[in-house]
Coordinates of C-alpha atoms in Angstrom, one line a residue:
L1 CA 0.1 0.1 -0.3
I2 CA 1.3 3.6 -1.0
D3 CA -0.8 6.6 1.0
P4 CA -0.4 9.7 -2.0
L5 CA 0.5 12.0 0.9
P6 CA 3.8 11.0 2.3
A7 CA 4.4 10.4 -1.8
G8 CA 2.8 13.7 -3.0
V9 CA 5.4 15.6 0.0
S10 CA 8.5 13.4 -0.9
C11 CA 8.4 15.3 -4.6
S12 CA 7.4 18.3 -4.0
A13 CA 10.5 20.9 -4.1
V14 CA 11.1 23.2 -1.3
M15 CA 11.1 27.0 -2.3
A16 CA 13.6 29.8 -1.6
V17 CA 11.5 31.3 0.6
A18 CA 10.3 28.4 2.8
I19 CA 13.8 28.2 3.8
M20 CA 14.3 31.7 4.5
S21 CA 11.0 32.0 6.3
A22 CA 12.4 29.3 8.6
L23 CA 15.9 30.9 9.1
L24 CA 14.0 33.8 10.5
L25 CA 11.5 32.3 12.2
H26 CA 12.8 30.3 13.7
K27 CA 16.8 30.4 14.0
H28 CA 17.3 34.7 13.4
R29 CA 14.1 36.1 15.1
E30 CA 16.1 38.9 17.1
G31 CA 17.8 40.0 13.5
V32 CA 21.2 38.4 11.6
F33 CA 23.4 40.3 9.1
L34 CA 23.3 38.9 5.8
S35 CA 26.5 37.7 5.5
R36 CA 25.5 34.8 8.4
L37 CA 21.7 35.1 6.6
M38 CA 24.0 33.5 3.7
S39 CA 25.6 31.4 5.2
D40 CA 22.7 29.8 6.9
F41 CA 21.0 29.7 4.1
S42 CA 23.7 27.4 2.0
W43 CA 23.5 25.5 5.3
L44 CA 19.5 24.4 5.3
V45 CA 19.4 23.7 1.3
E46 CA 22.4 21.1 2.3
E47 CA 20.9 19.7 5.1
T48 CA 17.6 19.5 2.7
L49 CA 19.5 17.6 0.1
L50 CA 20.8 15.3 2.4
R51 CA 17.4 14.0 3.4
N52 CA 16.5 13.2 0.2
R53 CA 14.4 16.5 -1.0
D54 CA 14.4 18.5 -3.8
V55 CA 14.6 22.4 -4.3
G56 CA 13.2 24.3 -6.4
F57 CA 15.9 27.1 -7.4
S58 CA 19.4 27.2 -8.7
G59 CA 21.9 30.4 -8.9
R60 CA 24.6 32.1 -7.0
L61 CA 23.8 32.7 -3.6
R62 CA 24.0 36.2 -3.1
D63 CA 21.5 36.6 -5.7
L64 CA 19.3 33.9 -4.2
V65 CA 19.5 35.7 -0.6
L66 CA 18.6 38.9 -2.3
H67 CA 15.7 37.7 -4.3
T68 CA 14.6 36.0 -1.5
L69 CA 14.1 38.3 0.9
S70 CA 12.9 41.0 -2.0
L71 CA 9.7 38.6 -2.0
L72 CA 9.7 38.5 1.7
R73 CA 9.7 42.4 1.7
G74 CA 6.3 43.1 3.9
C75 CA 8.0 40.4 6.1
V76 CA 11.6 42.1 6.6
S77 CA 12.9 45.1 7.8
L78 CA 16.7 46.2 5.9
H79 CA 19.0 48.3 7.6
R80 CA 22.7 49.0 5.9
L81 CA 25.8 49.4 8.5
S82 CA 28.5 52.1 8.8
R83 CA 31.0 48.8 7.9
G84 CA 29.0 47.4 4.8
D85 CA 27.2 44.6 5.9
I86 CA 23.2 44.7 6.3
L87 CA 21.3 43.8 8.7
V88 CA 18.2 41.8 8.6
A89 CA 15.6 41.9 11.1
P90 CA 11.8 40.1 10.9
R91 CA 9.1 42.6 11.5
G92 CA 7.0 41.4 14.8
T93 CA 3.5 42.7 13.1
E94 CA 0.8 39.6 13.1
A95 CA 0.8 39.4 9.3
A96 CA 4.4 39.0 9.1
V97 CA 4.8 36.8 11.5
R98 CA 1.7 34.5 10.1
E99 CA 3.0 34.8 6.9
L100 CA 7.1 33.9 7.6
S101 CA 4.6 30.5 9.0
R102 CA 2.9 29.8 7.0
H103 CA 6.4 29.6 4.1
S104 CA 8.2 27.9 6.8
A105 CA 5.3 24.6 7.3
T106 CA 6.6 23.6 4.1
L107 CA 9.8 22.8 5.7
V108 CA 8.3 20.9 8.6
P109 CA 7.8 17.5 6.6
V110 CA 11.9 17.5 5.8
F111 CA 12.8 17.4 9.2
T112 CA 9.6 16.0 11.2
C113 CA 11.9 13.2 12.6
E114 CA 14.5 15.1 14.0
A115 CA 12.0 17.4 15.4
V116 CA 10.3 15.4 17.3
G117 CA 13.2 14.0 18.6
A118 CA 14.5 17.6 19.6
C119 CA 11.5 18.4 21.6
A120 CA 11.4 15.0 23.2
I121 CA 15.1 15.9 24.4
N122 CA 13.7 18.8 25.2
A123 CA 11.4 17.9 27.1
L124 CA 14.1 15.7 29.2
L125 CA 16.0 18.2 30.0
V126 CA 12.9 20.4 31.5
E127 CA 12.3 17.4 33.7
M128 CA 15.9 17.5 34.7
L129 CA 16.5 21.0 35.1
P130 CA 15.5 21.3 38.8
F131 CA 18.2 18.7 39.5
L132 CA 21.0 19.8 37.6
G133 CA 21.6 23.2 40.2
P134 CA 22.8 26.3 38.7
A135 CA 26.4 25.0 36.8
G136 CA 24.0 22.2 35.3
L137 CA 24.7 21.8 31.4
P138 CA 22.3 19.9 29.0
A139 CA 25.3 19.3 27.0
A140 CA 26.4 17.3 30.0
V141 CA 23.5 15.2 30.8
V142 CA 23.2 11.5 30.0
L143 CA 20.0 10.6 28.3
S144 CA 18.7 7.0 28.6
Q145 CA 17.5 5.5 25.6
K146 CA 14.5 3.9 27.5
E147 CA 13.0 7.6 29.0
L148 CA 14.1 9.1 25.7
R149 CA 12.2 6.1 23.4
C150 CA 9.2 6.5 25.8
K151 CA 9.1 10.3 25.8
T152 CA 9.4 10.6 21.8
L153 CA 6.6 7.7 21.9
A154 CA 3.8 10.0 24.3
L155 CA 4.5 12.9 21.4
L156 CA 3.8 10.8 18.5
Q157 CA 0.6 9.5 20.3
L158 CA -0.6 13.1 20.2
L159 CA 0.5 14.4 17.1
P160 CA -2.1 13.8 14.1
R161 CA -0.8 10.6 11.5
D162 CA -0.9 12.8 8.6
F163 CA 1.3 15.6 10.2
L164 CA 4.1 12.5 10.5
L165 CA 3.6 11.2 7.3
L166 CA 3.2 7.3 8.5
Q167 CA 3.1 4.8 5.8
P168 CA -0.6 2.8 6.1
C169 CA 1.6 -0.2 7.8
Q170 CA 3.8 1.8 9.7
S171 CA 3.4 1.5 13.7
I172 CA 4.1 4.3 16.0
S173 CA 6.6 2.5 17.5
C174 CA 8.5 1.7 14.3
Y175 CA 8.3 5.7 13.9
G176 CA 10.0 5.9 16.9
Q177 CA 13.3 4.2 16.7
D178 CA 13.1 6.0 13.1
V179 CA 13.6 9.4 15.2
L180 CA 16.5 7.8 17.1
D181 CA 17.9 6.7 14.2
K182 CA 17.6 10.3 12.5
L183 CA 19.1 12.1 15.8
I184 CA 22.1 10.0 15.8
Q185 CA 22.7 10.1 12.1
C186 CA 22.5 14.1 12.2
G187 CA 24.9 14.6 14.7
L188 CA 23.0 15.8 18.0
L189 CA 23.1 12.4 19.9
V190 CA 25.9 10.5 20.7
A191 CA 26.4 7.1 21.8
E192 CA 27.5 7.3 26.1
E193 CA 28.8 4.1 27.4
A194 CA 26.9 3.6 30.6
P195 CA 28.6 2.5 34.0
S196 CA 28.5 -1.6 34.2
E197 CA 30.7 -4.0 35.6
R198 CA 31.1 -5.4 32.2
P199 CA 32.4 -3.4 29.9
A200 CA 31.0 -2.8 26.2
C201 CA 33.8 -4.7 24.3
D202 CA 33.2 -7.6 26.4
T203 CA 32.4 -10.2 23.7
A204 CA 31.7 -13.0 25.6
Q205 CA 28.7 -15.7 24.8
R206 CA 25.9 -14.1 26.6
R207 CA 23.4 -16.5 28.5
F208 CA 20.2 -16.7 27.0
S209 CA 17.0 -15.9 29.2
Q210 CA 14.6 -18.1 30.1
K211 CA 11.7 -16.6 28.7
L212 CA 10.6 -16.9 25.3
L213 CA 12.8 -14.5 22.8
W214 CA 9.8 -13.3 21.3
K215 CA 8.5 -9.5 21.0
E216 CA 5.6 -7.5 20.6
M217 CA 4.4 -7.2 17.1
E218 CA 5.3 -3.6 17.7
D219 CA 8.7 -3.6 19.3
F220 CA 11.1 -3.6 16.2
S221 CA 14.2 -2.2 17.7
D222 CA 18.1 -3.7 17.1
S223 CA 17.5 -7.6 16.5
D224 CA 20.9 -8.0 18.2
S225 CA 19.8 -6.7 21.6
D226 CA 16.7 -9.7 22.0
Y227 CA 18.9 -11.3 24.6
D228 CA 20.8 -7.9 25.9
E229 CA 20.3 -7.3 28.9
Y230 CA 21.9 -4.0 28.7
A231 CA 19.3 -2.9 25.8
G232 CA 17.7 -1.0 27.9
K233 CA 20.5 0.9 29.7
R234 CA 22.0 2.2 26.4
C235 CA 22.2 6.0 26.9
F236 CA 23.3 9.3 25.2
K237 CA 24.5 12.9 25.5
I238 CA 23.9 15.9 23.3
S239 CA 26.8 16.3 21.0
Q240 CA 29.0 19.3 21.1
L241 CA 29.6 20.0 18.0
D242 CA 29.6 23.8 17.2
N243 CA 26.3 23.8 14.5
C244 CA 24.6 21.3 17.3
P245 CA 23.1 23.9 19.9
D246 CA 21.6 26.3 16.5
F247 CA 20.9 22.9 15.0
F248 CA 18.5 21.7 18.6
L249 CA 17.1 25.1 18.8
F250 CA 15.5 25.3 15.4
L251 CA 14.5 22.3 15.5
C252 CA 12.2 22.6 18.3
G253 CA 11.7 25.8 16.6
L254 CA 10.2 24.1 13.6
L255 CA 7.4 22.0 16.1
G256 CA 7.3 24.8 18.6
P257 CA 3.9 26.3 17.0
L258 CA 2.0 23.1 17.2
L259 CA 3.2 22.0 20.5
K260 CA 1.8 25.8 22.2
T261 CA -1.0 24.6 20.3
F262 CA -2.5 21.7 22.0
E263 CA -1.1 23.5 25.2
R264 CA -3.4 26.3 24.7
A265 CA -5.8 23.5 23.4
A266 CA -5.6 21.4 26.6
A267 CA -5.4 24.6 29.1
F268 CA -9.1 25.5 27.3
L269 CA -10.7 22.1 27.4
V270 CA -9.7 22.0 31.0
E271 CA -11.7 25.1 31.6
S272 CA -14.1 24.7 29.3
G273 CA -17.2 22.8 30.1
C274 CA -18.6 20.0 28.6
P275 CA -21.1 18.5 26.5
E276 CA -21.2 21.0 23.6
L277 CA -21.6 20.4 19.7
E278 CA -18.3 20.1 18.6
L279 CA -18.6 22.9 15.9
E280 CA -19.4 25.5 18.4
Y281 CA -16.3 23.7 20.7
V282 CA -13.7 24.2 18.1
E283 CA -14.7 27.8 16.9
K284 CA -14.6 28.8 20.6
L285 CA -11.5 27.5 20.9
Q286 CA -10.0 29.0 17.8
R287 CA -10.9 32.6 19.5
F288 CA -9.1 31.7 22.4
L289 CA -5.5 30.5 20.6
L290 CA -6.0 33.6 18.7
R291 CA -6.6 35.8 22.0
K292 CA -3.7 34.3 23.4
A293 CA -1.5 34.8 20.8
R294 CA -2.2 38.3 20.1
E295 CA -1.2 38.8 24.1
D296 CA 2.3 37.0 23.4
G297 CA 2.8 38.3 19.5
S298 CA 3.0 34.5 19.3
F299 CA 0.6 34.3 16.3
G300 CA 3.0 31.5 14.5
E301 CA 0.3 28.2 13.5
F302 CA -0.2 25.7 11.1
G303 CA -3.8 26.6 9.8
T304 CA -7.1 25.6 11.0
S305 CA -7.3 22.7 8.5
L306 CA -4.2 20.8 11.0
L307 CA -6.4 22.8 14.0
R308 CA -9.4 20.5 12.8
S309 CA -7.8 17.2 11.7
S310 CA -5.7 17.0 15.2
L311 CA -7.9 18.3 18.2
P312 CA -11.0 15.8 17.8
G313 CA -9.0 12.9 19.3
L314 CA -8.0 15.8 22.7
L315 CA -11.9 17.1 22.2
G316 CA -12.6 13.2 23.1
R317 CA -10.5 12.3 25.4
C318 CA -11.4 15.8 27.4
C319 CA -14.5 15.4 26.9
H320 CA -14.6 11.6 28.2
A321 CA -13.1 12.6 31.4
Q322 CA -14.8 15.4 32.2
C323 CA -18.6 13.5 31.5
P324 CA -20.1 10.8 33.7
P325 CA -20.2 7.8 32.5
W326 CA -23.2 6.2 30.9
E327 CA -25.2 4.0 32.6
P328 CA -28.2 1.7 31.5
P329 CA -31.3 3.1 33.4
S330 CA -32.4 0.7 35.6
S331 CA -35.2 -1.8 35.0
P332 CA -38.7 -1.0 36.9
G333 CA -39.4 -3.6 40.0

């Protein structure tokens, strides 16, 4: 079986406006020099091509960047400095942020796996933050594979299937393993040997467990770990390479607007009453999200179509939790 949606997305070219919008919105929100912007534009184009996605433009780098900025002239402001460089700053108006968000959303399917993994890592770091102390650095934190996998699967359960572009027979567990593999491939995660009595290089024959070696149908983890009692103790660290922190924040920013929408939607559902017609419920939710966005200036969104496709499950779970369970009427006598 072939799902036409992932096939259509994978064969569509990424345009220069999408790459520029993603950089301005998720990497250089406070402004950037044109020389740095050109370097980052070239880097993001290369990262897009490395993920087997084509780009719909060609030409000299400086000409591409200047032409793209001219297409986004309503969303950016340019300031020529005395030393010859140009400062490019995205505008903070609602219309500008919405347009940049709409263009940058085109780039989300290219980095969906890495963005989900980065947000899962960020969630673990937030949970560990109270225990790190003032001198604690995220790069020094050791993340276990089990905790990272659980956090990733929890996030994947929240996201709609169409957003993840899952194939018809692909399970969430299999996709979660792909997320971990992509984080290692792109260099964000580095394997860290967990302290144990047995060194990692010990190739002695391991004793088979008395339990059956069969796995659950959705567990597609590494087959070499079927009888490895240390498989669940594998650990990782965030890479120390120079470009990794920026890439990590960029990936979190790509998924940030959607997760912020879910966070606010959950708060709205807890406060609102139930039951209510779904159409009226969604309209009230949209007004609530718009009001919250105008309060803090976070106008980036994925559009009402994704909101409608992803929130019915959340609506159903919340209403089911708030409303008393149905009980059959007692028979007379």
